[in-house]
mmCIF file of C-alpha atoms and ligand atoms in Angstrom:
data_model
loop_
_atom_site.group_PDB
_atom_site.id
_atom_site.type_symbol
_atom_site.label_atom_id
_atom_site.label_comp_id
_atom_site.label_asym_id
_atom_site.label_seq_id
_atom_site.Cartn_x
_atom_site.Cartn_y
_atom_site.Cartn_z
ATOM 1 C CA MET D 865 90.540 -14.570 89.141
ATOM 2 C CA ARG D 866 87.203 -16.106 88.263
ATOM 3 C CA ALA D 867 84.519 -16.630 90.984
ATOM 4 C CA ILE D 868 80.897 -17.733 91.082
ATOM 5 C CA ALA D 869 79.734 -14.655 93.122
ATOM 6 C CA LEU D 870 76.504 -12.731 93.892
ATOM 7 C CA PRO D 871 76.735 -8.927 93.361
ATOM 8 C CA GLY D 872 74.137 -8.202 95.743
ATOM 9 C CA PHE D 873 71.072 -9.133 97.740
ATOM 10 C CA ASP D 874 68.612 -10.996 95.232
ATOM 11 C CA SER D 875 70.999 -11.059 92.256
ATOM 12 C CA PRO D 876 71.326 -14.414 90.602
ATOM 13 C CA PRO D 877 74.924 -15.891 90.997
ATOM 14 C CA ALA D 878 77.375 -14.904 88.112
ATOM 15 C CA LEU D 879 80.771 -15.784 86.931
ATOM 16 C CA LEU D 880 82.643 -12.407 87.891
ATOM 17 C CA ASP D 881 86.092 -11.519 87.493
ATOM 18 C CA LEU D 882 87.581 -10.465 90.724
ATOM 19 C CA PRO D 883 90.721 -9.548 92.264
ATOM 20 C CA VAL D 884 92.921 -12.056 93.847
ATOM 21 C CA PRO D 885 92.565 -11.934 97.582
ATOM 22 C CA GLN D 886 95.692 -11.016 99.780
ATOM 23 C CA PRO D 887 96.238 -13.183 102.735
ATOM 24 C CA ALA D 888 95.613 -11.445 105.885
ATOM 25 C CA PRO D 889 97.594 -11.990 109.128
ATOM 26 C CA GLY D 890 97.170 -15.890 110.253
ATOM 27 C CA GLU D 891 95.916 -16.656 106.574
ATOM 28 C CA VAL D 892 96.979 -18.634 103.507
ATOM 29 C CA LEU D 893 96.178 -18.041 99.941
ATOM 30 C CA VAL D 894 95.025 -21.143 98.611
ATOM 31 C CA LYS D 895 94.889 -22.052 94.776
ATOM 32 C CA VAL D 896 91.383 -23.643 94.869
ATOM 33 C CA ARG D 897 91.328 -26.922 92.748
ATOM 34 C CA ALA D 898 88.317 -28.180 93.749
ATOM 35 C CA SER D 899 84.920 -27.675 96.015
ATOM 36 C CA SER D 900 81.546 -28.819 96.426
ATOM 37 C CA VAL D 901 77.799 -27.700 96.805
ATOM 38 C CA ASN D 902 76.269 -27.640 100.236
ATOM 39 C CA GLY D 903 72.954 -26.574 101.614
ATOM 40 C CA PHE D 904 74.650 -23.219 102.741
ATOM 41 C CA ASP D 905 75.246 -22.141 99.302
ATOM 42 C CA LEU D 906 71.244 -22.713 98.969
ATOM 43 C CA ALA D 907 70.653 -20.787 101.800
ATOM 44 C CA VAL D 908 72.756 -17.617 101.031
ATOM 45 C CA LEU D 909 71.077 -17.574 97.576
ATOM 46 C CA ALA D 910 67.746 -17.703 98.958
ATOM 47 C CA GLY D 911 68.815 -14.965 101.372
ATOM 48 C CA GLY D 912 68.548 -17.142 104.378
ATOM 49 C CA MET D 913 71.607 -15.840 106.024
ATOM 50 C CA ARG D 914 70.691 -12.372 105.578
ATOM 51 C CA ASP D 915 69.472 -11.809 109.189
ATOM 52 C CA PHE D 916 72.196 -14.064 110.843
ATOM 53 C CA MET D 917 75.616 -13.046 108.956
ATOM 54 C CA GLU D 918 76.991 -9.758 107.721
ATOM 55 C CA HIS D 919 77.381 -10.117 103.824
ATOM 56 C CA ARG D 920 80.278 -8.652 101.970
ATOM 57 C CA PHE D 921 79.613 -8.082 98.309
ATOM 58 C CA PRO D 922 80.472 -9.449 95.901
ATOM 59 C CA VAL D 923 79.627 -12.509 97.827
ATOM 60 C CA VAL D 924 81.618 -15.533 96.535
ATOM 61 C CA LEU D 925 79.666 -18.713 97.220
ATOM 62 C CA GLY D 926 81.107 -22.033 98.610
ATOM 63 C CA LYS D 927 82.057 -23.628 102.062
ATOM 64 C CA ASP D 928 84.017 -26.620 100.955
ATOM 65 C CA PHE D 929 87.537 -26.127 99.351
ATOM 66 C CA ALA D 930 90.728 -28.058 98.502
ATOM 67 C CA GLY D 931 93.799 -26.707 96.862
ATOM 68 C CA THR D 932 97.333 -25.760 96.955
ATOM 69 C CA VAL D 933 98.978 -23.221 99.341
ATOM 70 C CA GLU D 934 100.027 -20.597 97.147
ATOM 71 C CA ALA D 935 101.390 -17.791 99.766
ATOM 72 C CA THR D 936 101.338 -17.332 103.299
ATOM 73 C CA GLY D 937 100.026 -14.129 105.309
ATOM 74 C CA GLU D 938 102.201 -12.711 108.308
ATOM 75 C CA GLY D 939 102.099 -15.343 111.162
ATOM 76 C CA ALA D 940 100.748 -18.250 109.066
ATOM 77 C CA VAL D 941 103.204 -20.767 109.829
ATOM 78 C CA ARG D 942 101.246 -23.980 109.739
ATOM 79 C CA PHE D 943 101.378 -24.468 105.999
ATOM 80 C CA ALA D 944 104.051 -23.587 103.280
ATOM 81 C CA PRO D 945 103.484 -22.830 99.675
ATOM 82 C CA GLY D 946 103.033 -26.009 97.780
ATOM 83 C CA ASP D 947 101.319 -27.883 100.264
ATOM 84 C CA GLU D 948 98.018 -29.463 99.580
ATOM 85 C CA VAL D 949 95.144 -28.425 101.977
ATOM 86 C CA PHE D 950 91.329 -28.672 102.551
ATOM 87 C CA GLY D 951 88.678 -27.548 104.638
ATOM 88 C CA VAL D 952 85.820 -25.409 105.213
ATOM 89 C CA VAL D 953 85.652 -21.624 105.103
ATOM 90 C CA MET D 954 84.525 -20.505 108.652
ATOM 91 C CA LYS D 955 84.798 -16.736 108.509
ATOM 92 C CA PRO D 956 82.265 -14.959 110.673
ATOM 93 C CA PHE D 957 80.951 -13.280 107.595
ATOM 94 C CA VAL D 958 79.687 -14.436 104.134
ATOM 95 C CA GLY D 959 81.698 -13.277 101.245
ATOM 96 C CA ASP D 960 84.865 -15.145 100.963
ATOM 97 C CA GLY D 961 83.750 -18.381 99.541
ATOM 98 C CA ALA D 962 85.320 -21.173 97.875
ATOM 99 C CA HIS D 963 83.818 -20.985 94.462
ATOM 100 C CA GLY D 964 86.586 -19.051 93.222
ATOM 101 C CA ASP D 965 90.098 -19.533 91.708
ATOM 102 C CA TYR D 966 91.516 -18.175 94.999
ATOM 103 C CA LEU D 967 90.730 -18.103 98.613
ATOM 104 C CA SER D 968 92.323 -16.304 101.473
ATOM 105 C CA VAL D 969 91.458 -18.573 104.797
ATOM 106 C CA GLY D 970 93.008 -18.603 108.452
ATOM 107 C CA ASP D 971 95.488 -21.769 108.567
ATOM 108 C CA GLY D 972 93.841 -23.110 111.865
ATOM 109 C CA TYR D 973 90.073 -23.650 112.231
ATOM 110 C CA GLY D 974 88.677 -25.470 109.170
ATOM 111 C CA MET D 975 91.809 -26.528 107.537
ATOM 112 C CA ALA D 976 93.999 -29.445 107.317
ATOM 113 C CA ALA D 977 96.502 -31.025 105.262
ATOM 114 C CA VAL D 978 95.555 -33.526 102.408
ATOM 115 C CA PRO D 979 97.483 -36.814 103.157
ATOM 116 C CA GLU D 980 99.082 -38.779 100.281
ATOM 117 C CA GLY D 981 96.442 -40.845 98.773
ATOM 118 C CA LEU D 982 93.636 -38.610 98.780
ATOM 119 C CA GLY D 983 92.674 -36.769 95.643
ATOM 120 C CA LEU D 984 91.763 -33.249 95.871
ATOM 121 C CA ALA D 985 88.275 -33.640 94.141
ATOM 122 C CA THR D 986 87.432 -35.949 96.794
ATOM 123 C CA ALA D 987 88.982 -33.586 99.521
ATOM 124 C CA GLY D 988 86.953 -30.681 98.210
ATOM 125 C CA ALA D 989 83.955 -32.954 98.861
ATOM 126 C CA LEU D 990 84.683 -34.006 102.240
ATOM 127 C CA GLY D 991 85.153 -31.230 104.871
ATOM 128 C CA LEU D 992 81.532 -29.836 105.594
ATOM 129 C CA ALA D 993 79.617 -32.946 105.190
ATOM 130 C CA GLY D 994 82.120 -35.098 106.664
ATOM 131 C CA THR D 995 82.349 -32.889 109.807
ATOM 132 C CA THR D 996 78.772 -32.623 110.018
ATOM 133 C CA ALA D 997 78.283 -36.543 109.596
ATOM 134 C CA LEU D 998 80.635 -36.947 112.657
ATOM 135 C CA ASP D 999 79.278 -34.197 114.524
ATOM 136 C CA SER D 1000 75.948 -35.750 114.289
ATOM 137 C CA LEU D 1001 76.916 -39.332 115.105
ATOM 138 C CA THR D 1002 78.626 -37.682 118.375
ATOM 139 C CA ALA D 1003 75.346 -36.194 119.228
ATOM 140 C CA ALA D 1004 73.094 -38.960 118.453
ATOM 141 C CA LYS D 1005 75.557 -41.433 120.296
ATOM 142 C CA PRO D 1006 74.336 -44.701 118.526
ATOM 143 C CA GLU D 1007 75.338 -47.978 120.372
ATOM 144 C CA PRO D 1008 76.684 -50.921 118.661
ATOM 145 C CA GLY D 1009 73.912 -53.439 118.018
ATOM 146 C CA THR D 1010 71.224 -50.751 118.157
ATOM 147 C CA PHE D 1011 69.387 -48.888 115.626
ATOM 148 C CA LEU D 1012 69.986 -45.629 114.226
ATOM 149 C CA LEU D 1013 67.905 -43.946 111.967
ATOM 150 C CA ILE D 1014 69.200 -41.508 109.618
ATOM 151 C CA SER D 1015 66.748 -39.188 107.934
ATOM 152 C CA GLY D 1016 68.219 -37.813 104.855
ATOM 153 C CA ALA D 1017 70.804 -40.480 104.400
ATOM 154 C CA THR D 1018 71.160 -39.964 100.548
ATOM 155 C CA GLY D 1019 72.810 -36.653 100.780
ATOM 156 C CA GLY D 1020 76.216 -35.732 101.344
ATOM 157 C CA VAL D 1021 76.061 -35.835 105.031
ATOM 158 C CA GLY D 1022 74.011 -38.996 105.345
ATOM 159 C CA ALA D 1023 76.124 -40.851 103.021
ATOM 160 C CA ILE D 1024 79.159 -40.374 105.154
ATOM 161 C CA ALA D 1025 77.273 -40.981 108.494
ATOM 162 C CA ILE D 1026 75.921 -44.310 107.097
ATOM 163 C CA GLN D 1027 79.380 -45.569 106.636
ATOM 164 C CA TYR D 1028 80.681 -44.293 110.050
ATOM 165 C CA ALA D 1029 77.696 -45.466 111.953
ATOM 166 C CA ALA D 1030 77.830 -48.953 110.337
ATOM 167 C CA ALA D 1031 81.505 -49.445 110.968
ATOM 168 C CA ALA D 1032 81.024 -48.755 114.601
ATOM 169 C CA GLY D 1033 78.382 -51.359 114.735
ATOM 170 C CA ALA D 1034 75.211 -49.556 114.720
ATOM 171 C CA ARG D 1035 72.290 -50.970 112.897
ATOM 172 C CA VAL D 1036 71.501 -48.318 110.419
ATOM 173 C CA ILE D 1037 67.866 -47.638 109.109
ATOM 174 C CA ALA D 1038 68.249 -45.105 106.057
ATOM 175 C CA THR D 1039 65.796 -43.369 104.351
ATOM 176 C CA ALA D 1040 65.773 -43.631 100.495
ATOM 177 C CA ARG D 1041 63.462 -44.092 97.462
ATOM 178 C CA PRO D 1042 63.120 -47.500 95.962
ATOM 179 C CA GLY D 1043 65.757 -48.333 93.364
ATOM 180 C CA GLU D 1044 69.113 -46.288 92.850
ATOM 181 C CA GLU D 1045 68.685 -44.423 96.216
ATOM 182 C CA ALA D 1046 67.924 -47.792 98.292
ATOM 183 C CA ASP D 1047 70.972 -49.366 96.324
ATOM 184 C CA PHE D 1048 73.361 -46.520 97.318
ATOM 185 C CA VAL D 1049 72.460 -46.488 101.088
ATOM 186 C CA ARG D 1050 72.781 -50.023 101.274
ATOM 187 C CA GLY D 1051 76.131 -49.954 99.526
ATOM 188 C CA LEU D 1052 77.222 -47.739 101.990
ATOM 189 C CA GLY D 1053 76.438 -49.993 104.947
ATOM 190 C CA ALA D 1054 72.677 -49.558 105.802
ATOM 191 C CA GLU D 1055 70.814 -52.419 107.020
ATOM 192 C CA HIS D 1056 67.429 -51.292 106.469
ATOM 193 C CA VAL D 1057 65.922 -48.837 104.003
ATOM 194 C CA VAL D 1058 62.788 -46.877 104.366
ATOM 195 C CA ASP D 1059 61.179 -45.096 101.676
ATOM 196 C CA TYR D 1060 60.573 -41.425 102.688
ATOM 197 C CA SER D 1061 58.137 -40.893 99.811
ATOM 198 C CA GLY D 1062 55.733 -43.293 101.756
ATOM 199 C CA ASP D 1063 54.803 -43.575 105.450
ATOM 200 C CA VAL D 1064 58.142 -43.589 107.330
ATOM 201 C CA THR D 1065 56.555 -44.023 110.870
ATOM 202 C CA ALA D 1066 54.894 -47.332 109.671
ATOM 203 C CA GLN D 1067 57.898 -48.756 107.768
ATOM 204 C CA VAL D 1068 60.374 -47.942 111.026
ATOM 205 C CA ARG D 1069 57.820 -49.654 113.495
ATOM 206 C CA ALA D 1070 57.642 -52.715 111.097
ATOM 207 C CA ILE D 1071 61.468 -52.999 111.760
ATOM 208 C CA ALA D 1072 61.853 -51.589 115.173
ATOM 209 C CA PRO D 1073 58.209 -52.063 116.885
ATOM 210 C CA GLY D 1074 59.768 -50.421 120.103
ATOM 211 C CA GLY D 1075 61.064 -47.731 118.431
ATOM 212 C CA VAL D 1076 64.814 -46.636 117.633
ATOM 213 C CA PRO D 1077 67.242 -45.164 120.548
ATOM 214 C CA ALA D 1078 68.964 -42.777 118.196
ATOM 215 C CA VAL D 1079 67.901 -40.745 115.218
ATOM 216 C CA VAL D 1080 70.176 -38.502 112.826
ATOM 217 C CA HIS D 1081 67.764 -35.976 111.122
ATOM 218 C CA LEU D 1082 69.135 -34.309 108.080
ATOM 219 C CA ALA D 1083 65.778 -34.033 106.167
ATOM 220 C CA GLY D 1084 62.083 -34.775 106.854
ATOM 221 C CA ASP D 1085 59.507 -34.345 109.645
ATOM 222 C CA ALA D 1086 61.322 -34.099 112.728
ATOM 223 C CA ALA D 1087 58.142 -34.518 115.006
ATOM 224 C CA ALA D 1088 57.401 -37.497 113.310
ATOM 225 C CA LEU D 1089 61.011 -39.080 113.887
ATOM 226 C CA THR D 1090 61.059 -37.759 117.618
ATOM 227 C CA ALA D 1091 57.874 -40.012 118.132
ATOM 228 C CA LEU D 1092 59.854 -42.918 117.122
ATOM 229 C CA LEU D 1093 62.574 -42.461 119.677
ATOM 230 C CA THR D 1094 62.580 -45.067 122.549
ATOM 231 C CA GLU D 1095 62.693 -43.556 126.191
ATOM 232 C CA GLY D 1096 65.643 -41.612 126.868
ATOM 233 C CA GLY D 1097 66.596 -41.529 123.205
ATOM 234 C CA ARG D 1098 68.313 -38.751 121.046
ATOM 235 C CA ILE D 1099 67.552 -37.045 117.819
ATOM 236 C CA ALA D 1100 70.631 -35.111 116.400
ATOM 237 C CA SER D 1101 69.287 -32.556 113.794
ATOM 238 C CA THR D 1102 71.371 -30.344 111.516
ATOM 239 C CA LEU D 1103 68.301 -28.469 110.953
ATOM 240 C CA GLY D 1104 67.644 -27.913 115.049
ATOM 241 C CA TYR D 1105 67.732 -24.198 114.835
ATOM 242 C CA ALA D 1106 64.235 -24.300 112.931
ATOM 243 C CA LEU D 1107 62.886 -26.752 115.543
ATOM 244 C CA ALA D 1108 60.889 -26.265 118.583
ATOM 245 C CA PRO D 1109 63.173 -27.389 121.717
ATOM 246 C CA HIS D 1110 62.558 -31.061 122.862
ATOM 247 C CA PRO D 1111 64.415 -32.791 125.673
ATOM 248 C CA ALA D 1112 65.678 -35.463 123.036
ATOM 249 C CA LEU D 1113 66.827 -33.090 120.611
ATOM 250 C CA VAL D 1114 70.382 -31.963 120.248
ATOM 251 C CA SER D 1115 71.076 -29.368 117.645
ATOM 252 C CA VAL D 1116 74.334 -29.830 115.537
ATOM 253 C CA VAL D 1117 76.220 -27.062 114.059
ATOM 254 C CA ALA D 1118 79.160 -28.275 112.192
ATOM 255 C CA ASP D 1119 82.544 -27.829 113.875
ATOM 256 C CA PRO D 1120 85.468 -28.509 111.350
ATOM 257 C CA GLN D 1121 88.168 -28.801 113.999
ATOM 258 C CA PRO D 1122 91.392 -29.589 112.292
ATOM 259 C CA ASP D 1123 91.668 -33.049 114.374
ATOM 260 C CA THR D 1124 88.158 -33.893 112.527
ATOM 261 C CA LEU D 1125 89.149 -32.892 109.196
ATOM 262 C CA ARG D 1126 92.450 -34.887 109.543
ATOM 263 C CA ARG D 1127 90.538 -37.999 110.736
ATOM 264 C CA LEU D 1128 88.134 -37.671 107.977
ATOM 265 C CA ALA D 1129 90.987 -37.298 105.280
ATOM 266 C CA GLU D 1130 92.960 -39.955 106.688
ATOM 267 C CA ASP D 1131 89.706 -42.329 106.549
ATOM 268 C CA ALA D 1132 88.877 -41.292 103.039
ATOM 269 C CA ALA D 1133 92.828 -41.892 101.764
ATOM 270 C CA ALA D 1134 92.695 -45.122 103.494
ATOM 271 C CA GLY D 1135 89.564 -46.286 102.012
ATOM 272 C CA ARG D 1136 87.617 -46.548 105.219
ATOM 273 C CA ILE D 1137 84.947 -44.097 103.905
ATOM 274 C CA ARG D 1138 83.863 -43.376 100.617
ATOM 275 C CA VAL D 1139 82.958 -39.936 99.533
ATOM 276 C CA PRO D 1140 80.099 -40.122 96.904
ATOM 277 C CA ILE D 1141 80.440 -37.537 94.383
ATOM 278 C CA SER D 1142 77.824 -38.076 91.996
ATOM 279 C CA ARG D 1143 78.792 -35.706 89.424
ATOM 280 C CA SER D 1144 81.107 -32.572 88.930
ATOM 281 C CA HIS D 1145 80.722 -29.397 86.971
ATOM 282 C CA PRO D 1146 83.685 -26.881 85.890
ATOM 283 C CA LEU D 1147 83.749 -23.784 87.939
ATOM 284 C CA GLU D 1148 82.031 -21.700 85.083
ATOM 285 C CA GLU D 1149 78.859 -24.213 85.648
ATOM 286 C CA ALA D 1150 78.879 -23.669 89.355
ATOM 287 C CA ALA D 1151 75.608 -22.098 88.985
ATOM 288 C CA GLN D 1152 74.092 -25.063 87.218
ATOM 289 C CA ALA D 1153 75.705 -27.522 90.057
ATOM 290 C CA ILE D 1154 74.101 -25.381 92.700
ATOM 291 C CA ALA D 1155 70.666 -25.763 90.765
ATOM 292 C CA GLY D 1156 71.207 -29.315 90.080
ATOM 293 C CA PHE D 1157 71.920 -29.818 94.253
ATOM 294 C CA ALA D 1158 68.712 -28.080 94.714
ATOM 295 C CA ALA D 1159 66.611 -30.197 92.426
ATOM 296 C CA GLY D 1160 68.068 -33.251 94.306
ATOM 297 C CA THR D 1161 71.000 -35.425 94.077
ATOM 298 C CA LEU D 1162 72.837 -38.637 95.539
ATOM 299 C CA GLY D 1163 75.723 -37.861 97.707
ATOM 300 C CA LYS D 1164 77.726 -34.718 96.473
ATOM 301 C CA ILE D 1165 78.150 -32.526 93.587
ATOM 302 C CA GLY D 1166 81.765 -31.314 92.874
ATOM 303 C CA ILE D 1167 83.230 -28.467 91.215
ATOM 304 C CA THR D 1168 86.289 -28.613 89.455
ATOM 305 C CA TYR D 1169 88.754 -25.787 88.263
HETATM 306 N N1 NAP H 2161 73.954 -27.393 110.790
HETATM 307 C C1 NAP H 2161 75.031 -27.404 110.191
HETATM 308 O O1 NAP H 2161 76.111 -27.172 110.462
HETATM 309 C C2 NAP H 2161 74.921 -28.142 108.804
HETATM 310 C C3 NAP H 2161 76.204 -28.491 108.018
HETATM 311 C C4 NAP H 2161 76.024 -29.261 106.774
HETATM 312 C C5 NAP H 2161 74.713 -29.290 106.422
HETATM 313 N N2 NAP H 2161 73.410 -28.913 107.097
HETATM 314 C C6 NAP H 2161 72.262 -29.124 106.496
HETATM 315 O O2 NAP H 2161 71.909 -30.633 106.614
HETATM 316 C C7 NAP H 2161 71.102 -31.084 105.817
HETATM 317 C C8 NAP H 2161 71.899 -32.302 104.904
HETATM 318 O O3 NAP H 2161 72.873 -32.001 104.303
HETATM 319 P P1 NAP H 2161 73.576 -32.485 102.837
HETATM 320 O O4 NAP H 2161 74.679 -31.697 102.499
HETATM 321 O O5 NAP H 2161 73.522 -33.937 103.032
HETATM 322 O O6 NAP H 2161 72.113 -32.022 102.227
HETATM 323 P P2 NAP H 2161 71.602 -32.879 100.846
HETATM 324 O O7 NAP H 2161 72.695 -33.465 100.020
HETATM 325 O O8 NAP H 2161 70.588 -32.084 100.219
HETATM 326 O O9 NAP H 2161 70.630 -34.250 101.331
HETATM 327 C C9 NAP H 2161 69.344 -34.303 102.100
HETATM 328 C C10 NAP H 2161 68.851 -35.572 101.484
HETATM 329 O O10 NAP H 2161 67.720 -35.781 101.848
HETATM 330 C C11 NAP H 2161 66.702 -36.108 101.053
HETATM 331 N N3 NAP H 2161 65.446 -35.696 101.478
HETATM 332 C C12 NAP H 2161 64.716 -34.788 100.983
HETATM 333 N N4 NAP H 2161 63.502 -34.785 101.644
HETATM 334 C C13 NAP H 2161 63.522 -35.975 102.279
HETATM 335 C C14 NAP H 2161 62.708 -36.388 103.506
HETATM 336 N N5 NAP H 2161 61.154 -35.793 103.674
HETATM 337 N N6 NAP H 2161 62.982 -37.589 104.033
HETATM 338 C C15 NAP H 2161 64.074 -38.145 103.928
HETATM 339 N N7 NAP H 2161 65.101 -37.744 103.084
HETATM 340 C C16 NAP H 2161 64.794 -36.333 102.352
HETATM 341 C C17 NAP H 2161 67.463 -35.453 99.829
HETATM 342 O O11 NAP H 2161 66.912 -36.109 98.436
HETATM 343 P P3 NAP H 2161 66.666 -35.318 97.187
HETATM 344 O O12 NAP H 2161 67.861 -34.688 96.832
HETATM 345 O O13 NAP H 2161 65.990 -36.322 96.257
HETATM 346 O O14 NAP H 2161 65.540 -34.223 97.491
HETATM 347 C C18 NAP H 2161 68.830 -35.462 99.921
HETATM 348 O O15 NAP H 2161 69.488 -36.697 99.470
HETATM 349 C C19 NAP H 2161 70.833 -29.965 104.723
HETATM 350 O O16 NAP H 2161 69.550 -29.315 105.219
HETATM 351 C C20 NAP H 2161 71.779 -28.918 105.112
HETATM 352 O O17 NAP H 2161 71.732 -27.552 105.032
HETATM 353 C C21 NAP H 2161 73.597 -28.291 108.272
#
């Protein structure tokens, strides 16, 4: 099968011809139809996961997947061949990624069925960003009618977080540069936009002079954002592992429980949330897709098969 993989540490990603994996007990073999790029791919490429997770080479990149069950391993009874599934690869090592024609993954944690009305391209961009958005909002606990500042609102996680927060009645202040980015976050439900290439603190103070009770931190200066919190406020950060502890800081690690994935899929299928995919690349161009993601993009970059 074709896969975008790293032959070893410090080697660039390449399109390799690898054997189709065999589903282990409890796993299903998925014929991957769509995936998408995430920050995790960049972290693996940069060697950032080297000290934290075992790497099994060749390391196939990719966390998000959507596709069709091709075969089931012993004891994997939740899905049958032909079922459409999506989710997030959550193995305790780096190597069995989604940017390949086939993927063998556990049929429980990190996987759910694709409901009718949800296209596989959308499902392939939903799992990690959607889960992280919901988990960040659970941690930040924005209240209806109060301000929520989302820093890094223009990415995949932020785009979904804006929509859920606005739908729950929070008054979203989103970071975005003027023009296309600002239009993008407003179109998703942001009430205010602050330009992160300028003085974010001054712009937020102009909107909320007393500060904000909740922040979702996906990018930017966490210390400056924390200083904007009102008494008892919370900052939920997906980058919390790299930050100094603070009483207001809640570190978010995405936890793609099947219930969370089902909720996301049903909301996307029903049109309650939009998964903004700015562009897609065929698998052969996954390395360019990853480079494009690193260079900056609005929403998600998809990979098609
Ligand atoms: N802990 C976890 O479990 C977990 C799970 C998922 C994601 N993450 C991390 O969470 C972050 C967000 O994920 P994502 O997939 O949404 O990433 P993303 O698509 O790269 O989104 C980040 C967005 O923030 C913008 N940005 C860059 N610098 C900024 C600044 N100083 N202030 C405000 N915005 C800024 C970026 O714009 P440009 O593209 O123009 O630079 C981009 O649109 C990433 O760092 C990712 O690695 C963690």
